């Protein structure tokens, strides 16, 4: 053991869903969209000029910022963008969770939250979900350095309405409350309208799921100008450029094609409902999802065994070996054909 080895950072990182492009694979493990991005994005890429890459991108990402502000009916000074919502969330943790008091998030939630806390040395406490896996709004009623939860929550897929979120905001006015809306476009209710009333609310969204742009890494936070300014200051303290040129251009093209966006989300929702019915028919209990994935447990068969058997058949889903949910499976909604293949494979496996 060298002495310098003692000085290296030791940390357990977040582990994303396994990536693979093996032919024939049914990939339902990373909550990706099964449909391509807007044809406008494809058109833009066909016309893209590599020579432009010699220049730095617009540091403020003005076009995308303007498009997002217009889309949400907000001021441009209420939009903060970054390289995927993971980047935006990590910056939020640095910008808003600096009090030294523990921040609060559910015990079952996006597993990146505790990792950022460890990395950024933000103390945290996990508040338990209720037995039905719903968030208990009263669990946040205690002194804290901030609150964060996804709505709909992941991996439970359960969403709550605006009254529920406002209740949490009413009881947490002395800290920043972050609502992570990664999955909101698949039938959830957005908290964006609450921004008008609550200056301490931050809504974070992503183009990775509902806009089929996971590979381009585009995320954003919507909040009061005062909070955006803090996010900008933190970001500009280590990286001046919001996003790369291609991501900025493709993100703008996507936001400007609302019809395609709505159509794709509706298709995913319709397939989700059909797949949930198929799974229930096979003996699964499926939570009522407002996301692009299903969270399910089987009455007779262990989740891990099902996960492994499907893997053998080149069908990737997600299994979390974590307390309370280690007998559940998270299944991304794919195309109708992919979900039929899943159902057929499950029929054999079970
Ligand atoms: N929040 C939640 C709840 C998620 O599940 C994910 C996807 N892993 C993200 C944020 C981050 O998504 P992205 O960085 O692709 O925007």
Coordinates of C-alpha atoms and ligand atoms in Angstrom, one line a residue:
X1 CA 0.0 0.0 0.0
X2 CA 1.4 3.3 -1.1
X3 CA 0.9 6.3 1.3
X4 CA -0.7 8.3 -1.5
X5 CA -3.4 5.7 -1.9
X6 CA -4.8 6.8 1.4
X7 CA -5.4 10.3 0.0
X8 CA -7.6 9.1 -2.9
X9 CA -11.4 9.7 -2.8
X10 CA -13.3 6.5 -1.9
X11 CA -16.9 6.6 -3.0
X12 CA -19.6 4.1 -4.1
X13 CA -20.9 5.5 -7.4
X14 CA -24.4 5.2 -8.9
X15 CA -24.8 2.3 -11.3
X16 CA -27.0 2.9 -14.4
X17 CA -28.9 0.3 -16.2
X18 CA -26.7 -2.0 -18.3
X19 CA -26.2 -0.7 -21.9
X20 CA -25.9 -3.1 -24.8
X21 CA -26.7 -3.0 -28.5
X22 CA -26.6 -6.7 -29.1
X23 CA -28.9 -7.6 -32.0
X24 CA -32.2 -9.0 -31.0
X25 CA -32.1 -7.7 -27.5
X26 CA -35.3 -6.4 -25.9
X27 CA -33.9 -3.6 -23.8
X28 CA -36.4 -2.6 -21.1
X29 CA -33.9 -1.7 -18.3
X30 CA -33.1 2.0 -18.6
X31 CA -36.5 3.7 -19.1
X32 CA -35.5 4.8 -22.6
X33 CA -38.1 5.7 -25.1
X34 CA -38.7 3.0 -27.8
X35 CA -39.5 5.6 -30.5
X36 CA -37.0 7.9 -32.3
X37 CA -36.8 11.6 -31.5
X38 CA -38.8 14.2 -33.5
X39 CA -38.3 14.0 -37.3
X40 CA -37.2 17.6 -36.9
X41 CA -34.2 16.4 -34.9
X42 CA -33.3 13.9 -37.6
X43 CA -33.6 16.6 -40.3
X44 CA -31.4 18.9 -38.3
X45 CA -28.7 16.3 -37.9
X46 CA -28.7 15.5 -41.7
X47 CA -28.0 19.2 -42.3
X48 CA -25.5 19.7 -39.5
X49 CA -22.1 21.0 -40.5
X50 CA -19.0 19.6 -38.8
X51 CA -17.1 22.7 -39.5
X52 CA -19.3 24.5 -36.9
X53 CA -17.7 22.4 -34.2
X54 CA -14.5 24.4 -34.3
X55 CA -16.4 27.1 -32.5
X56 CA -17.5 27.0 -28.8
X57 CA -21.2 26.6 -28.3
X58 CA -23.4 29.5 -27.1
X59 CA -22.5 29.5 -23.4
X60 CA -26.0 30.4 -22.4
X61 CA -27.8 28.1 -24.8
X62 CA -30.1 31.0 -25.6
X63 CA -32.2 29.3 -28.3
X64 CA -33.1 26.3 -26.2
X65 CA -33.6 28.5 -23.2
X66 CA -36.0 30.7 -25.1
X67 CA -37.9 27.6 -26.5
X68 CA -38.3 26.1 -23.1
X69 CA -39.4 29.4 -21.5
X70 CA -42.1 29.7 -24.2
X71 CA -43.1 26.1 -23.9
X72 CA -43.7 26.5 -20.1
X73 CA -45.0 30.1 -20.2
X74 CA -42.0 31.2 -17.9
X75 CA -39.4 33.9 -18.2
X76 CA -36.0 33.0 -19.8
X77 CA -34.5 33.8 -16.4
X78 CA -36.4 30.9 -14.9
X79 CA -34.8 28.2 -17.0
X80 CA -31.5 26.5 -16.2
X81 CA -30.1 23.8 -18.4
X82 CA -27.4 21.1 -18.2
X83 CA -26.0 17.8 -19.5
X84 CA -29.0 15.7 -18.6
X85 CA -31.1 16.1 -15.5
X86 CA -28.4 14.2 -13.5
X87 CA -26.0 17.2 -14.1
X88 CA -28.8 19.7 -13.2
X89 CA -29.7 17.7 -10.1
X90 CA -26.0 17.5 -9.0
X91 CA -25.7 21.3 -9.4
X92 CA -29.0 21.8 -7.5
X93 CA -27.5 19.7 -4.6
X94 CA -24.4 22.0 -4.6
X95 CA -26.4 25.2 -5.0
X96 CA -29.3 24.6 -2.6
X97 CA -28.3 22.0 -0.1
X98 CA -25.4 23.8 1.5
X99 CA -26.8 24.5 5.0
X100 CA -25.2 21.5 6.8
X101 CA -28.7 20.4 7.9
X102 CA -29.8 17.0 6.6
X103 CA -31.9 17.0 3.5
X104 CA -34.8 14.6 3.2
X105 CA -35.9 12.2 0.5
X106 CA -37.9 8.9 0.4
X107 CA -36.3 5.6 1.4
X108 CA -37.3 4.2 -1.9
X109 CA -36.5 6.7 -4.7
X110 CA -33.9 7.6 -7.3
X111 CA -30.7 5.9 -6.0
X112 CA -28.5 8.8 -7.3
X113 CA -29.7 11.1 -4.5
X114 CA -27.6 9.5 -1.7
X115 CA -24.6 9.2 -4.1
X116 CA -24.6 13.0 -4.6
X117 CA -25.0 13.5 -0.9
X118 CA -21.9 11.4 -0.3
X119 CA -19.9 13.1 -3.1
X120 CA -20.8 16.6 -2.0
X121 CA -20.9 15.8 1.7
X122 CA -24.5 16.8 2.1
X123 CA -26.0 15.1 5.2
X124 CA -29.3 13.3 4.5
X125 CA -32.1 11.3 6.1
X126 CA -34.4 8.9 4.3
X127 CA -38.1 9.2 5.1
X128 CA -40.1 5.9 4.7
X129 CA -42.7 5.6 2.1
X130 CA -46.0 4.3 3.3
X131 CA -46.8 0.5 3.1
X132 CA -48.5 1.1 -0.3
X133 CA -45.3 2.8 -1.5
X134 CA -46.9 6.2 -1.6
X135 CA -45.0 9.3 -0.2
X136 CA -46.3 10.4 3.2
X137 CA -46.3 14.2 3.0
X138 CA -46.1 14.4 6.8
X139 CA -42.8 12.6 6.7
X140 CA -41.1 15.9 5.6
X141 CA -42.5 17.9 8.5
X142 CA -39.3 18.2 10.5
X143 CA -36.3 20.5 10.5
X144 CA -34.3 19.9 7.3
X145 CA -31.8 21.4 4.9
X146 CA -34.0 20.7 1.9
X147 CA -36.4 18.2 0.3
X148 CA -36.2 16.3 -2.9
X149 CA -38.4 13.6 -4.4
X150 CA -39.4 12.5 -7.9
X151 CA -43.0 13.0 -8.9
X152 CA -44.0 10.4 -10.2
X153 CA -41.6 8.6 -7.9
X154 CA -39.0 6.1 -9.3
X155 CA -38.9 3.1 -9.2
X156 CA -42.4 2.9 -7.8
X157 CA -44.0 4.7 -10.8
X158 CA -46.6 6.3 -8.5
X159 CA -47.5 10.0 -9.0
X160 CA -49.3 12.6 -6.8
X161 CA -51.4 15.6 -7.7
X162 CA -50.8 19.3 -7.3
X163 CA -52.7 19.5 -3.9
X164 CA -50.3 16.9 -2.5
X165 CA -47.2 18.8 -3.7
X166 CA -48.6 22.1 -2.4
X167 CA -49.2 20.5 1.0
X168 CA -45.5 19.7 1.2
X169 CA -44.5 23.2 0.0
X170 CA -46.8 24.7 2.6
X171 CA -45.0 22.8 5.4
X172 CA -41.5 23.4 4.0
X173 CA -41.2 27.1 3.3
X174 CA -37.8 27.6 4.8
X175 CA -35.8 25.3 2.5
X176 CA -35.6 24.5 -1.2
X177 CA -38.0 21.8 -2.4
X178 CA -37.0 20.0 -5.6
X179 CA -39.5 18.0 -7.5
X180 CA -37.8 15.7 -10.0
X181 CA -40.2 15.3 -12.9
X182 CA -38.2 13.0 -15.1
X183 CA -41.3 10.9 -15.9
X184 CA -44.1 13.5 -15.6
X185 CA -44.9 13.6 -19.3
X186 CA -46.4 10.1 -19.2
X187 CA -49.5 11.0 -17.3
X188 CA -48.2 12.8 -14.2
X189 CA -49.2 16.2 -13.0
X190 CA -46.5 18.8 -13.2
X191 CA -45.7 21.3 -10.4
X192 CA -44.7 24.0 -12.9
X193 CA -47.9 26.1 -12.2
X194 CA -46.9 26.2 -8.5
X195 CA -43.7 28.1 -9.4
X196 CA -45.8 31.3 -9.5
X197 CA -46.7 30.9 -5.8
X198 CA -43.6 29.2 -4.3
X199 CA -40.2 30.9 -4.7
X200 CA -38.5 27.9 -3.0
X201 CA -39.8 25.3 -5.5
X202 CA -37.4 23.9 -8.2
X203 CA -38.9 21.6 -10.9
X204 CA -36.4 19.4 -12.7
X205 CA -37.2 17.7 -16.0
X206 CA -35.3 15.8 -18.7
X207 CA -35.4 15.2 -22.5
X208 CA -34.1 11.6 -21.9
X209 CA -37.5 9.9 -21.6
X210 CA -40.4 11.6 -23.1
X211 CA -38.4 13.3 -25.9
X212 CA -36.2 10.2 -26.8
X213 CA -33.0 12.2 -26.4
X214 CA -31.2 10.2 -23.6
X215 CA -28.1 10.0 -25.7
X216 CA -27.8 13.8 -26.1
X217 CA -27.9 14.5 -22.3
X218 CA -30.4 17.4 -22.0
X219 CA -32.0 18.4 -18.7
X220 CA -33.3 21.5 -17.1
X221 CA -34.5 23.1 -13.9
X222 CA -37.4 25.6 -13.8
X223 CA -37.5 27.9 -10.8
X224 CA -37.4 31.5 -9.6
X225 CA -34.9 33.8 -11.3
X226 CA -33.1 34.2 -7.9
X227 CA -32.5 30.4 -7.8
X228 CA -31.5 30.2 -11.5
X229 CA -28.9 32.8 -10.7
X230 CA -27.4 30.7 -8.0
X231 CA -27.4 27.6 -10.2
X232 CA -25.6 29.7 -12.9
X233 CA -23.0 30.9 -10.4
X234 CA -22.3 27.3 -9.3
X235 CA -22.1 26.0 -12.8
X236 CA -20.0 28.9 -14.0
X237 CA -17.6 28.1 -11.2
X238 CA -16.4 24.9 -12.9
X239 CA -17.7 24.9 -16.5
X240 CA -18.8 27.9 -18.6
X241 CA -20.6 25.9 -21.3
X242 CA -24.1 24.8 -20.7
X243 CA -24.2 22.0 -23.2
X244 CA -22.6 21.1 -26.5
X245 CA -23.8 22.6 -29.8
X246 CA -25.6 19.5 -31.1
X247 CA -27.5 19.0 -27.9
X248 CA -28.6 22.6 -27.9
X249 CA -29.8 22.5 -31.5
X250 CA -31.6 19.1 -31.2
X251 CA -33.2 20.0 -27.9
X252 CA -34.6 23.2 -29.5
X253 CA -36.0 21.2 -32.5
X254 CA -37.6 18.8 -30.1
X255 CA -39.3 21.4 -28.0
X256 CA -40.6 23.1 -31.1
X257 CA -42.4 19.9 -32.3
X258 CA -45.1 19.6 -29.7
X259 CA -47.4 17.4 -31.8
X260 CA -44.8 14.7 -32.2
X261 CA -44.0 14.8 -28.5
X262 CA -47.6 14.4 -27.4
X263 CA -48.2 11.6 -29.9
X264 CA -45.2 9.6 -28.7
X265 CA -46.1 10.0 -25.0
X266 CA -49.7 8.9 -25.8
X267 CA -48.3 5.8 -27.6
X268 CA -46.1 4.9 -24.6
X269 CA -49.1 5.4 -22.2
X270 CA -51.4 3.2 -24.3
X271 CA -48.8 0.4 -24.5
X272 CA -48.1 0.7 -20.8
X273 CA -51.8 0.1 -19.9
X274 CA -52.0 -2.8 -22.3
X275 CA -48.7 -4.3 -20.9
X276 CA -49.9 -3.8 -17.3
X277 CA -53.0 -5.8 -18.1
X278 CA -50.9 -8.6 -19.7
X279 CA -48.7 -8.7 -16.6
X280 CA -51.7 -8.8 -14.2
X281 CA -53.1 -11.7 -16.3
X282 CA -49.8 -13.5 -15.6
X283 CA -50.1 -13.2 -11.9
X284 CA -48.2 -10.0 -11.3
X285 CA -49.3 -7.2 -9.0
X286 CA -48.6 -4.0 -11.0
X287 CA -48.6 -0.6 -9.4
X288 CA -50.7 2.1 -11.2
X289 CA -47.9 3.7 -13.2
X290 CA -47.8 7.3 -14.3
X291 CA -44.4 6.8 -15.9
X292 CA -42.9 5.0 -18.9
X293 CA -42.2 1.9 -16.7
X294 CA -44.1 -0.6 -14.7
X295 CA -43.2 -1.7 -11.1
X296 CA -44.4 -5.2 -10.5
X297 CA -44.1 -8.2 -8.2
X298 CA -45.3 -11.7 -8.8
X299 CA -47.5 -13.7 -6.4
X300 CA -45.5 -16.9 -6.7
X301 CA -42.1 -16.3 -8.3
X302 CA -39.1 -14.4 -6.9
X303 CA -38.3 -11.2 -8.8
X304 CA -34.6 -12.0 -9.0
X305 CA -35.3 -15.4 -10.6
X306 CA -37.6 -13.8 -13.1
X307 CA -35.0 -11.1 -13.9
X308 CA -32.3 -13.7 -14.4
X309 CA -34.5 -16.0 -16.5
X310 CA -35.5 -13.1 -18.8
X311 CA -31.9 -12.1 -19.2
X312 CA -31.1 -15.6 -20.5
X313 CA -33.7 -14.9 -23.2
X314 CA -32.1 -11.5 -24.1
X315 CA -34.8 -9.5 -22.4
X316 CA -33.2 -6.9 -20.1
X317 CA -35.3 -5.4 -17.2
X318 CA -34.2 -3.9 -13.9
X319 CA -33.9 -5.6 -10.6
X320 CA -32.9 -3.7 -7.4
X321 CA -31.5 -5.7 -4.6
X322 CA -32.6 -3.1 -2.0
X323 CA -34.7 -3.3 1.2
X324 CA -38.5 -3.4 0.7
X325 CA -38.3 -3.7 -3.1
X326 CA -36.1 -6.8 -3.6
X327 CA -39.1 -8.8 -4.8
X328 CA -40.1 -6.2 -7.4
X329 CA -39.2 -5.6 -11.1
X330 CA -39.0 -2.4 -13.0
X331 CA -39.9 -2.9 -16.6
X332 CA -39.6 -0.1 -19.1
X333 CA -42.4 0.3 -21.6
X334 CA -41.1 -0.6 -25.0
X335 CA -43.0 -0.9 -28.3
X336 CA -46.1 -3.1 -28.5
X337 CA -44.0 -5.8 -30.2
X338 CA -41.4 -5.7 -27.4
X339 CA -44.0 -5.9 -24.7
X340 CA -45.6 -8.9 -26.5
X341 CA -42.2 -10.6 -26.6
X342 CA -41.9 -9.9 -22.9
X343 CA -45.3 -11.4 -22.2
X344 CA -44.5 -14.5 -24.3
X345 CA -41.2 -15.0 -22.5
X346 CA -42.8 -14.6 -19.1
X347 CA -45.4 -17.1 -20.0
X348 CA -42.5 -19.6 -20.6
X349 CA -40.5 -18.6 -17.6
X350 CA -43.3 -18.7 -15.1
Ligands
LIG1 N1 -34.4 11.5 -12.2 C1 -34.9 10.3 -12.2 C2 -35.9 10.0 -11.2 C3 -34.4 9.3 -13.1 O1 -34.9 8.1 -13.0 C4 -33.4 9.7 -14.0 C5 -32.9 8.6 -15.0 N2 -31.9 7.8 -14.5 C6 -32.9 10.9 -13.9 C7 -33.4 11.9 -13.0 C8 -31.8 11.4 -14.8 O2 -32.0 11.4 -16.2 P1 -31.1 12.2 -17.2 O3 -29.8 12.4 -16.5 O4 -31.0 11.2 -18.4 O5 -31.8 13.4 -17.6

